[in-house]
Short mmCIF file of C-alpha atoms in Angstrom, two decimals:
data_model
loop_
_atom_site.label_atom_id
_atom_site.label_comp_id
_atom_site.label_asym_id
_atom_site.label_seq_id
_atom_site.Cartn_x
_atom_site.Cartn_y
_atom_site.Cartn_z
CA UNK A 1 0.00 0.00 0.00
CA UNK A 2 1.14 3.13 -1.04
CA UNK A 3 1.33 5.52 1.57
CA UNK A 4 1.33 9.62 0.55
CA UNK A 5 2.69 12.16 3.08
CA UNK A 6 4.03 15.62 3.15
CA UNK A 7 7.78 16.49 3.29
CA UNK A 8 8.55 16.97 7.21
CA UNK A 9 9.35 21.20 5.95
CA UNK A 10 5.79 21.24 4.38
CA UNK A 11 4.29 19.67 7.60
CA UNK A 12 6.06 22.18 10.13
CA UNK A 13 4.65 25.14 7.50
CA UNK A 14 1.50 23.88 7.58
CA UNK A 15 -0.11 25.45 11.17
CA UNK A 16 1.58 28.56 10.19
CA UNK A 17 0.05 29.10 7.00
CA UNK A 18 -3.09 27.98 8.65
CA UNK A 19 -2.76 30.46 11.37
CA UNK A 20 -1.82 32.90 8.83
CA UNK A 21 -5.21 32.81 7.30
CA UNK A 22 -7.03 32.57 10.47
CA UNK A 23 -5.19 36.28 11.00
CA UNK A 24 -6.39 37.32 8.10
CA UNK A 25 -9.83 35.85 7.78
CA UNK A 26 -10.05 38.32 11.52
CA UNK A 27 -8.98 40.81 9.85
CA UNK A 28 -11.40 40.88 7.03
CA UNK A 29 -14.27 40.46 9.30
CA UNK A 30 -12.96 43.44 11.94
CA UNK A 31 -12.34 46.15 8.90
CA UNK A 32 -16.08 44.84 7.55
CA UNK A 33 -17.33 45.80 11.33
CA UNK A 34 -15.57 48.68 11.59
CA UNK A 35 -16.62 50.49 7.97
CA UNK A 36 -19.81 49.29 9.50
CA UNK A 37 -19.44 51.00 12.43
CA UNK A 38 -18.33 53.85 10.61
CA UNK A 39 -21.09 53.92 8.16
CA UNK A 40 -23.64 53.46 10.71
CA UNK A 41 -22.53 56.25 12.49
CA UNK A 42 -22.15 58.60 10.24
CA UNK A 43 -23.59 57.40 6.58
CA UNK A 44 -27.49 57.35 7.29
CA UNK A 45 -27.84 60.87 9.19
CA UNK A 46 -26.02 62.90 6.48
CA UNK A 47 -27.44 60.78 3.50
CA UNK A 48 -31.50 60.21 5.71
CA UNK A 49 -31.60 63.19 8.05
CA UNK A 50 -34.68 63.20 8.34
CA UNK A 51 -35.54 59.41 8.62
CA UNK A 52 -32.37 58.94 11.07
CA UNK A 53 -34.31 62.42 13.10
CA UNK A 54 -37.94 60.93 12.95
CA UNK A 55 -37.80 57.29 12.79
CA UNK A 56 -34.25 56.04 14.01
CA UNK A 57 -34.15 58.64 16.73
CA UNK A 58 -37.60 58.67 17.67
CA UNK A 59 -38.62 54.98 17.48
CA UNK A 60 -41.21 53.22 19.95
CA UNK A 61 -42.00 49.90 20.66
CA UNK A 62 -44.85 50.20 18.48
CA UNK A 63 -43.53 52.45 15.69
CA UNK A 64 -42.12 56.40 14.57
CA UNK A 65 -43.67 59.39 13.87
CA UNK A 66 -43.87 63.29 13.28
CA UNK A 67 -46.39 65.70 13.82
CA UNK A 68 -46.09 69.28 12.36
CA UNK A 69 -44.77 71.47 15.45
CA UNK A 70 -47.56 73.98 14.08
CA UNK A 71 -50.25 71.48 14.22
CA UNK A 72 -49.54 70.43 17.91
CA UNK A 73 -51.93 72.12 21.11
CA UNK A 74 -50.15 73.14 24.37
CA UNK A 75 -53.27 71.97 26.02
CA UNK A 76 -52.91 67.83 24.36
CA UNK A 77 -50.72 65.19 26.58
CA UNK A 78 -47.72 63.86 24.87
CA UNK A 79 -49.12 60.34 23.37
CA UNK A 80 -47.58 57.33 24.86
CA UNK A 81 -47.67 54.79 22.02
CA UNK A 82 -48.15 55.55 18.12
CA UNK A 83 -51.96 55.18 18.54
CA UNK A 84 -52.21 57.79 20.50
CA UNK A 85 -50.34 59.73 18.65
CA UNK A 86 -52.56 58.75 15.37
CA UNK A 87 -55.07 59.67 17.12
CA UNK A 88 -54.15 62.97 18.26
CA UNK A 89 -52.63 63.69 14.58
CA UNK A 90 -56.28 62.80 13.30
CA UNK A 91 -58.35 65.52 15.94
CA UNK A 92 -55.28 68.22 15.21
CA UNK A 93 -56.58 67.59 11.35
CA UNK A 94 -59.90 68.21 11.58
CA UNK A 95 -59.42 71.55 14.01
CA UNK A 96 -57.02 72.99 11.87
CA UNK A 97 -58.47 71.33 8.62
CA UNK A 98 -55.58 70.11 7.52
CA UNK A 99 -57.04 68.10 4.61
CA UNK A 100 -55.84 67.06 0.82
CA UNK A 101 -56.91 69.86 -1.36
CA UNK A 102 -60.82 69.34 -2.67
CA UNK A 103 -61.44 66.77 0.08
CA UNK A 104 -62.04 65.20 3.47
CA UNK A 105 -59.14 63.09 3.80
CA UNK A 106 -56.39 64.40 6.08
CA UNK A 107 -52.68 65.06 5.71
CA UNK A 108 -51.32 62.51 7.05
CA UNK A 109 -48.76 59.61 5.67
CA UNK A 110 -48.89 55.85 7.10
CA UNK A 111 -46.40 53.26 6.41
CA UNK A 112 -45.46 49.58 8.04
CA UNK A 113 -42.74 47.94 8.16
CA UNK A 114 -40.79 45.29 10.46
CA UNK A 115 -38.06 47.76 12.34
CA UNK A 116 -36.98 51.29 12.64
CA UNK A 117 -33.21 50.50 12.06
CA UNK A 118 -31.87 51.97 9.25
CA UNK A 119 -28.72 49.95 8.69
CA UNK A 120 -31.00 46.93 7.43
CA UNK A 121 -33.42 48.93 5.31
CA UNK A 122 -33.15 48.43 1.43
CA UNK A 123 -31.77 51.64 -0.54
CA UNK A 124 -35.11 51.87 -2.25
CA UNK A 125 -36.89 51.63 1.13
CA UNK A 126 -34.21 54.40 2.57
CA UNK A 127 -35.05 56.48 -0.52
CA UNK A 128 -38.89 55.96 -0.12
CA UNK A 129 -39.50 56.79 3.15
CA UNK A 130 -36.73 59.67 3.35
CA UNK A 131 -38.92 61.44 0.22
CA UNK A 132 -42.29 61.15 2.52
CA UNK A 133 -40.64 62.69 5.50
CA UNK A 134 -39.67 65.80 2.92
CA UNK A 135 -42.90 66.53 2.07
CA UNK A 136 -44.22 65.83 5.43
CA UNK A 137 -41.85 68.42 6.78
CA UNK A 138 -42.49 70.94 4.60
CA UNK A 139 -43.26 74.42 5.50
CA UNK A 140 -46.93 76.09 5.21
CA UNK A 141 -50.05 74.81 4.32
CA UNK A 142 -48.62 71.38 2.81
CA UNK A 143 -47.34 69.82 6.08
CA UNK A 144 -48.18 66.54 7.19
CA UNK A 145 -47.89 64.00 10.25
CA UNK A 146 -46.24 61.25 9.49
CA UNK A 147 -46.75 57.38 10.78
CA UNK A 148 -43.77 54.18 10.46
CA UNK A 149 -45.97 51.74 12.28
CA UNK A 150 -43.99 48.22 13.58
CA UNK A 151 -45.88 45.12 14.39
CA UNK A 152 -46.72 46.47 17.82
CA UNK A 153 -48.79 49.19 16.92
CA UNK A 154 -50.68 47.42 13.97
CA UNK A 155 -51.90 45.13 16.97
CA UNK A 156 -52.65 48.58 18.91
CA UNK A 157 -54.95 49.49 16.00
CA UNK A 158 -56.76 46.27 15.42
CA UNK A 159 -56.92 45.45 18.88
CA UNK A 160 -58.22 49.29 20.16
CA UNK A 161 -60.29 50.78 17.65
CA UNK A 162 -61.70 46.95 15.62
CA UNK A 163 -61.76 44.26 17.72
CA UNK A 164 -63.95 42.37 16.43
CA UNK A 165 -61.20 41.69 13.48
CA UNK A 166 -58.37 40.58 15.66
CA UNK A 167 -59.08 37.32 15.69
CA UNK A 168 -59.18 36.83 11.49
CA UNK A 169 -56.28 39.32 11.16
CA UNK A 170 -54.32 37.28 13.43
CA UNK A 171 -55.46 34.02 11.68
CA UNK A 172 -53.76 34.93 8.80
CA UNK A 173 -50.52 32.59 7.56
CA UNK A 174 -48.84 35.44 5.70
CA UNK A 175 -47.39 39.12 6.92
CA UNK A 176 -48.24 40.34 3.62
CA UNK A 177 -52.13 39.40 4.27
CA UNK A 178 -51.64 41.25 7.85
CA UNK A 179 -49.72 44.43 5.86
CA UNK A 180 -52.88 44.45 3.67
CA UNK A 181 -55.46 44.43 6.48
CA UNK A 182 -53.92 46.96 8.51
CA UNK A 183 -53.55 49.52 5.22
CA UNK A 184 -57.24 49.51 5.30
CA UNK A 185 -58.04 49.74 8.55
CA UNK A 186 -55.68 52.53 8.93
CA UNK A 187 -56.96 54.81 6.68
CA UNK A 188 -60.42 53.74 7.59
CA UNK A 189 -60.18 54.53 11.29
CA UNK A 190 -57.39 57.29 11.27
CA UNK A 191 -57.66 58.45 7.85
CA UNK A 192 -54.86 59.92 5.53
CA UNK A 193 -52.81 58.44 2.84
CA UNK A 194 -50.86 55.24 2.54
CA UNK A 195 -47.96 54.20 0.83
CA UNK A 196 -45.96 50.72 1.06
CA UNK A 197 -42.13 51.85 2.29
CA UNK A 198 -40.93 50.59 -1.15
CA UNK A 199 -43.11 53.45 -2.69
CA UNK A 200 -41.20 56.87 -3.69
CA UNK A 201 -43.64 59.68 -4.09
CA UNK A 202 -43.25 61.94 -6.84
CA UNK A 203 -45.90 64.53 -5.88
CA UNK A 204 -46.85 65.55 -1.98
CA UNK A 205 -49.98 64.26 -1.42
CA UNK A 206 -50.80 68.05 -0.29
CA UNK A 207 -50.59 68.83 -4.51
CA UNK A 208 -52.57 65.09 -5.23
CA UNK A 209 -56.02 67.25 -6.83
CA UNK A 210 -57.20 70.15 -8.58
CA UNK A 211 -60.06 70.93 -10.42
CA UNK A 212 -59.19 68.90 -13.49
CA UNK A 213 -59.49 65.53 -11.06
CA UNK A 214 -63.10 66.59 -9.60
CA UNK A 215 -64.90 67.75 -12.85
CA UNK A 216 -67.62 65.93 -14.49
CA UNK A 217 -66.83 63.00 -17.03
CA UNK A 218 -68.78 60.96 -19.76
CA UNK A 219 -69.20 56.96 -19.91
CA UNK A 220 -69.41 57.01 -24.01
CA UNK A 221 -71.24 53.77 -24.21
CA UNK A 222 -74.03 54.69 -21.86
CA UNK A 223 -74.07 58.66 -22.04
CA UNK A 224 -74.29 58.74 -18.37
CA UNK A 225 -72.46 61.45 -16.34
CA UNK A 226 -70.21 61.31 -13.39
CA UNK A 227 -68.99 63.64 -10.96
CA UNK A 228 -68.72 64.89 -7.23
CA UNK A 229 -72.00 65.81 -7.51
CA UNK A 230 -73.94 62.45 -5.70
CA UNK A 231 -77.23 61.02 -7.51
CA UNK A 232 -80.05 62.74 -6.26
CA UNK A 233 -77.88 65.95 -5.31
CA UNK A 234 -77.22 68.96 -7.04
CA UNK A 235 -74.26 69.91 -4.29
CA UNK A 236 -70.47 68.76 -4.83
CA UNK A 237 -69.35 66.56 -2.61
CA UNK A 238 -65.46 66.23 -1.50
CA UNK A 239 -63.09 63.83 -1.95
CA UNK A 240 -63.65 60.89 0.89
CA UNK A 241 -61.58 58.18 -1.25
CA UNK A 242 -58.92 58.15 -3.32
CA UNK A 243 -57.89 54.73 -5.25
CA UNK A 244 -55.21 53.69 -8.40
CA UNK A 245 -55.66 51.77 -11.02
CA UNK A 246 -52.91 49.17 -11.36
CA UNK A 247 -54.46 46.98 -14.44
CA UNK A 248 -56.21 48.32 -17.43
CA UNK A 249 -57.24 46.25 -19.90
CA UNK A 250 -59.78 45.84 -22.41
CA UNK A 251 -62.66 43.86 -20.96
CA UNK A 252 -63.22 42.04 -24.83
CA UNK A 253 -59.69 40.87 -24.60
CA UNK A 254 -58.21 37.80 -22.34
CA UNK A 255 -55.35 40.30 -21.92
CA UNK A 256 -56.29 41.12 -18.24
CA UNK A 257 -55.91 37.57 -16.78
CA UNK A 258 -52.97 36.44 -18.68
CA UNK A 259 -51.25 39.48 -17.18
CA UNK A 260 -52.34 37.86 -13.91
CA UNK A 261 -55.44 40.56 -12.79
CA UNK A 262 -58.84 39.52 -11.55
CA UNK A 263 -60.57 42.54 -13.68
CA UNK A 264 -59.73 44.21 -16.54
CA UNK A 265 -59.62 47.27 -14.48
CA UNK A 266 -58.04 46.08 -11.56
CA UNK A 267 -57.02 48.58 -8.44
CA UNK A 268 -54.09 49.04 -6.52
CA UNK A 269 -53.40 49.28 -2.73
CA UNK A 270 -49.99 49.70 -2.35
CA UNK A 271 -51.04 53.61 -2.15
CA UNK A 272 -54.62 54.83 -1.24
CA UNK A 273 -56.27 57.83 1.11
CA UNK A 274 -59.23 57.81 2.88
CA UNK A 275 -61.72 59.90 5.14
CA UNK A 276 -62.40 57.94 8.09
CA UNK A 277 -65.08 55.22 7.80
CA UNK A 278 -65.41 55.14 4.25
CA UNK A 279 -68.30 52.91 3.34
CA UNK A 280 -66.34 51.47 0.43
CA UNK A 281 -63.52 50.56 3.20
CA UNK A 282 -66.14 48.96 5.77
CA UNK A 283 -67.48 46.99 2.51
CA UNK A 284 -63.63 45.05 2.53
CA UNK A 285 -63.84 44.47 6.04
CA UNK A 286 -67.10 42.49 5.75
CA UNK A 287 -65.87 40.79 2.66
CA UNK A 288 -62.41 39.84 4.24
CA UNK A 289 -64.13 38.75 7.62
CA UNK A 290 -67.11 37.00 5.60
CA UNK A 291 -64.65 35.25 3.61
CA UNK A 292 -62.56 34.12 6.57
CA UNK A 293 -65.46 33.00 8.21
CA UNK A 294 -66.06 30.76 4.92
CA UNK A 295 -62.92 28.78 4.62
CA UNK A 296 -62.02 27.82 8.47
CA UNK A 297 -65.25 26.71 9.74
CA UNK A 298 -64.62 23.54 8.87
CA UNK A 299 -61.61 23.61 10.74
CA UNK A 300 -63.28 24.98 13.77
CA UNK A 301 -60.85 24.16 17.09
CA UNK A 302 -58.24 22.99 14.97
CA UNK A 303 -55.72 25.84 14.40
CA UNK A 304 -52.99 23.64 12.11
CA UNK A 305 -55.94 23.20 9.85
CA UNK A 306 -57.16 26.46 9.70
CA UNK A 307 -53.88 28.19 9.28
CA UNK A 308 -53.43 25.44 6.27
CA UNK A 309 -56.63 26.34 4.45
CA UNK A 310 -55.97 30.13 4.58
CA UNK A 311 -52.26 29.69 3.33
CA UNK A 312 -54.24 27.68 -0.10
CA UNK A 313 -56.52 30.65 -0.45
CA UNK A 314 -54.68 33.37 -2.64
CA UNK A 315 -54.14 36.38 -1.21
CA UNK A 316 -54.54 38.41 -3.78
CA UNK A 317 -58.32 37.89 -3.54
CA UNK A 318 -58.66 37.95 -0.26
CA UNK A 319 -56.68 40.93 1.23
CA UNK A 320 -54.51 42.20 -1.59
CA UNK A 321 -55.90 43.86 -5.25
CA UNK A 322 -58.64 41.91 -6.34
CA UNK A 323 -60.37 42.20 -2.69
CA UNK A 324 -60.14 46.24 -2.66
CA UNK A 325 -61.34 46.33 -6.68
CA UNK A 326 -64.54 43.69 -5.67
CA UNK A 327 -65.22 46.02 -2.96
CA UNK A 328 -64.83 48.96 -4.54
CA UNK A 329 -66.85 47.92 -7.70
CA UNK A 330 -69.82 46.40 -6.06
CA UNK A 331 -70.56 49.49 -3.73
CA UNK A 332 -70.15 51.84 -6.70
CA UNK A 333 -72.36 49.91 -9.23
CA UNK A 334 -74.97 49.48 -6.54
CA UNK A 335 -75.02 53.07 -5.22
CA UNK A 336 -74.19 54.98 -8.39
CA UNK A 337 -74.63 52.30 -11.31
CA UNK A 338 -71.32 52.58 -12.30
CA UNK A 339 -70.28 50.49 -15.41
CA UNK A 340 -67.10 49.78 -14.22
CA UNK A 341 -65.27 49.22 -17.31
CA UNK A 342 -65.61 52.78 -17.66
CA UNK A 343 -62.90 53.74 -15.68
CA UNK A 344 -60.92 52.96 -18.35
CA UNK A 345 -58.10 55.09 -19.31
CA UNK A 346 -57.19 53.67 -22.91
CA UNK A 347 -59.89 55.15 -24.59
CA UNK A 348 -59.62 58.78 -22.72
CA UNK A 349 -55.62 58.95 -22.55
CA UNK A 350 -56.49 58.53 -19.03
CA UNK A 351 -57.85 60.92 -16.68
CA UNK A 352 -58.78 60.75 -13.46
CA UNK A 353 -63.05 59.89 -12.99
CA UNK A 354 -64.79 61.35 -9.45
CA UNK A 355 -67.77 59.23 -8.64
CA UNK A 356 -69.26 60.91 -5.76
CA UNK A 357 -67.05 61.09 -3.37
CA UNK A 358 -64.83 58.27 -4.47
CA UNK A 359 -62.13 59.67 -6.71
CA UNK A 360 -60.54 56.63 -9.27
CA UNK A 361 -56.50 57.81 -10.84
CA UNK A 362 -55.82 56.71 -13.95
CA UNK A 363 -52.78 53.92 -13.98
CA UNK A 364 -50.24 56.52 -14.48
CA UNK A 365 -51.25 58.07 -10.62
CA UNK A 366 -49.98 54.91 -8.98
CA UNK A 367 -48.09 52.85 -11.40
CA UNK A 368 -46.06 55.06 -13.97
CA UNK A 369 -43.22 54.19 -16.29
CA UNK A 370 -44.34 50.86 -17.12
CA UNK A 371 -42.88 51.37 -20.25
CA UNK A 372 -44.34 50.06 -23.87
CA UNK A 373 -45.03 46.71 -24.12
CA UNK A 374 -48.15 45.98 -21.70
CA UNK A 375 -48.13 49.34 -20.49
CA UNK A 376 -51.58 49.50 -20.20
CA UNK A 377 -51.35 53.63 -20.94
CA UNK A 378 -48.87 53.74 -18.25
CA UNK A 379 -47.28 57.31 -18.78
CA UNK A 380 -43.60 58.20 -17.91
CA UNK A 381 -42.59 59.13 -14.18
CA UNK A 382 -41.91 62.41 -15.10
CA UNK A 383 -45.76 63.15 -15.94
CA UNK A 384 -47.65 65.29 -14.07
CA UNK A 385 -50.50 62.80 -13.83
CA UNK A 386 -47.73 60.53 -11.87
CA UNK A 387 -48.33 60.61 -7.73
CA UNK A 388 -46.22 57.70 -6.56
CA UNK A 389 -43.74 55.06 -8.10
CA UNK A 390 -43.38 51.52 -6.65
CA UNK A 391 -40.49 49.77 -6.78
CA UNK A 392 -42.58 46.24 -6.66
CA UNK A 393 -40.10 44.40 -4.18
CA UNK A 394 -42.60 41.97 -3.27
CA UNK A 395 -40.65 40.72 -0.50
CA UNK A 396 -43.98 38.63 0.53
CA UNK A 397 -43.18 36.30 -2.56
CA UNK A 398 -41.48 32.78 -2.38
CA UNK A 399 -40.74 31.29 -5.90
CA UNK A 400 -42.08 28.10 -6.20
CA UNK A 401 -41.88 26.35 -10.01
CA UNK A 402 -45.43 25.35 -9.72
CA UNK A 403 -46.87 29.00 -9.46
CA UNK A 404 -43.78 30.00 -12.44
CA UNK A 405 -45.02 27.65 -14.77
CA UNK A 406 -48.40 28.63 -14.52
CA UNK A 407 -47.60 32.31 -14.86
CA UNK A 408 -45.47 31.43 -17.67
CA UNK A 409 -48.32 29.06 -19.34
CA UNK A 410 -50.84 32.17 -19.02
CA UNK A 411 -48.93 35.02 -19.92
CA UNK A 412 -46.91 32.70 -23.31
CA UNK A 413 -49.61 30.36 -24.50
CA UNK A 414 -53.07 32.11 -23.36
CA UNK A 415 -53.43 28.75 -20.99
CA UNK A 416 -53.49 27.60 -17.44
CA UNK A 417 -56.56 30.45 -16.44
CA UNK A 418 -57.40 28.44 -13.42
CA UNK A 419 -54.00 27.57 -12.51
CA UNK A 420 -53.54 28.32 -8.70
CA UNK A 421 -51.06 31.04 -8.31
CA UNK A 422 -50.34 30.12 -4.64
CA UNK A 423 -48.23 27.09 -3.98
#
C-alpha cells in the first residue's frame, strides 16, 4: 500500500500558514465591522436626516412618527404609544383642517414595516420613506404627520379601535395578508394616505387634486355622467376616497388575466387615502371577515388546519388587489350604477373619474413608467399625472416552479386560467 505524506518542511509550514489565514480571515471580518461601524454612524444621518431624526431617533416599541410642530396644542398630553399619537394627529386635522386639497381626507402619511433600524433597510426603502418625510416636513399649508408603524402598533390598531377583526387578522398565515389588512383599517379609522415603504412619491400628497381631477366626465357607451356631484344631489361633494388603477385592460380581450389581474380594471393598494369610515372601506372588512369565516369553519378548534386552508386561499383575492377592486366595484355599481369598465383610461388617454365622493386615478397616478409593451397607458414618471412610483419588491413572494409555470403558461400560451397562483 502506497502511503502519501508531506515532506517533514511542508508539515512544520503547515499550522503557520493555517494560522496565517485565520489572522487574516479576523482581519477581514474586523475592517467589515468597523466600515460598518463607521457607516452606521455617520452614513445614514447625512445621506437620511430626516428618517435617522424621525424614525431612528424617535422609534417606539410600536412604531415612529412626526407631527407638524404647528399642528400640535399646548393643552394635548404627549401620546404614549403611536396610537395615541394617530389619534391625536387625526383631531389636530380636523381643528385645523388640515385636509388634501378638494377633500375630506387628512394630511397625514402611514407606512409599516418590520423595524426602525436603518442599517437593514433596502436603498429603495431608505429612498422611499426619506422622500415622505420631505414633504411631510415641509413648511406652510402642505405639512403633514407622518406614521412608520412596527408590528406592535398594527396590533394597537386592530386590537383598540376593531376588535372584532383581531381574531381573522391574526389568523392569517402570511405578513403580507396582515400588511394588507392593517392599510385599510388605517386609513379607515385614522384616515390619511398610505404608501408601502418601497413606494417613492413623486408629488406631496398636499398637490394630489385640482379641479381637473373633480370635474364631471362621460361613460361614451351609456351617455351617463359622473362627478362629485352624488345622484339625487345637485351639491359637490369632496373627496372621501382616493384609489389607483394598477391593471387596465380591455374587458373584450383575455389580456387582463394572462397578465395575472382579476378585472380588466383592476385597483391598486400599495397607495390609497381615505376619510375615516369610508363605506367602500367597511365593505372590505365584511368581505375579508365573511370570507374568513367561509374557509375555516370547517376547521373549527383545529388551528394547524385552519392556518393550512388560509395559506391555499390566494391572497390576492382575499386581502390584496382583487379584494379592494370587488369592494370597490360592487358598492359603486350598486349606489351609483357605475359600469365599471368605464374607468378605463385607454380610450380617454387617461384621466382621473370622481364618482361621488370616491375619486378613481388613472394607472399613471400609482403605477407610472411601465414602459411600452403591456403598459396599459402607463405614462412616464416624469408626468404630471404621476403621484407615486413603486419599486414592486414583493418581499412577501417565495418562488415556487409550480406558481412559475403557470404564470409562464398564461402570460406565453393564453393557458393555465385556473391555474392556482399560490403554492
Amino acid at each position: 500500500m502506497i502511503s502519501y505524506s508531506l515532506p517533514a518542511s511542508k508539515r512544520r509550514r503547515q499550522p503557520l500558514i493555517l494560522a496565517l489565514l485565520l489572522l487574516i480571515a479576523l482581519w477581514s471580518w474586523h475592517s467589515t465591522r468597523s466600515v460598518k461601524a463607521t457607516r452606521d454612524e455617520g452614513f445614514y444621518p447625512e445621506r437620511y436626516p430626516l428618517a435617522w431624526k424621525h424614525v431612528s431617533l424617535a422609534s417606539t416599541r410600536s412604531g415612529a412618527w412626526y407631527i407638524p410642530p404647528e399642528w400640535l396644542d399646548p393643552s394635548e398630553p404627549a401620546p404614549r404609544n403611536i396610537l395615541e399619537a394617530a389619534q391625536l394627529a387625526q383631531r389636530l386635522a380636523v381643528k385645523g383642517n388640515h385636509n388634501i386639497p378638494y377633500s375630506k381626507i387628512p394630511l397625514i402619511i402611514h407606512q409599516t414595516w418590520k423595524d426602525t433600524d436603518l442599517v437593514t433597510w433596502k436603498p429603495d426603502v431608505l429612498e422611499g420613506v426619506e422622500k415622505w418625510l420631505t414633504y411631510a416636513t415641509a413648511a406652510g399649508n402642505e405639512s403633514m404627520a407622518y406614521f412608520l408603524w412596527l408590528d406592535e402598533g398594527c396590533r394597537q390598531l386592530v386590537s383598540g379601535l376593531q376588535p372584532d377583526l383581531a381574531e381573522y387578522v391574526d389568523a392569517m398565515p402570511l405578513m403580507v395578508e396582515k400588511s394588507d389588512v392593517f392599510r385599510i383599517l388605517v386609513v379607515k379609522l385614522i384616515g390619511g394616505v398610505y404608501g408601502d415603504v418601497d413606494t417613492l412619491p413623486l408629488r406631496s400628497p398636499a398637490s394630489w387634486l385640482d379641479e381637473k381631477d373633480v370635474s364631471a366626465w362621460t361613460d361614451p357607451q351609456t351617455g351617463t355622467t359622473y362627478s362629485t356631484i352624488a345622484r339625487g344631489s345637485s351639491v359637490k361633494q369632496p373627496i372621501e376616497l382616493i384609489l389607483g388603477i394598477e391593471g387596465d385592460n380591455r374587458p373584450d380581450t383575455d389580456d387582463y388575466w394572462r397578465m395575472g389581474y382579476n378585472y380588466p380594471v383592476q385597483l391598486t393598494q400599495w397607495a390609497l387615502a381615505s376619510a375615516p369610515n369610508h363605506p367602500i372601506l367597511k365593505s372590505f372588512v365584511s368581505n375579508f371577515a365573511a370570507m374568513v369565516k367561509e374557509v375555516t369553519r370547517p376547521y373549527e378548534g383545529d388551528p394547524k388546519a385552519i392556518k393550512n386552508a388560509l395559506y391555499r386561499v390566494d391572497p390576492i383575492e382575499l386581502t390584496g388587489p382583487a379584494a379592494v377592486t370587488l369592494a370597490t366595484k360592487e358598492w359603486l355599481e350598486k349606489e351609483t350604477g357605475l359600469r365599471w369598465d368605464a374607468l378605463t383610461g385607454l380610450v380617454d388617454h387617461g384621466r382621473s373619474k370622481a364618482v361621488g365622493d370616491t375619486l378613481i386615478f388613472p394607472i399613471t397616478a400609482f403605477s407610472p413608467g411601465r414602459g411600452k409593451w403591456h403598459g396599459m397607458g402607463s405614462k412616464p414618471i416624469t408626468d404630471p399625472d404621476a403621484r407615486v412610483l413603486h419599486r414592486a419588491q414583493g418581499s412577501w413572494k417565495r418562488p415556487n416552479l409550480k406558481v412559475e409555470f403557470g404564470k409562464f403558461c398564461r402570460t406565453v400560451f393564453g393557458g393555465c386560467r385556473d391555474w392556482s397562483r399560490v403554492p
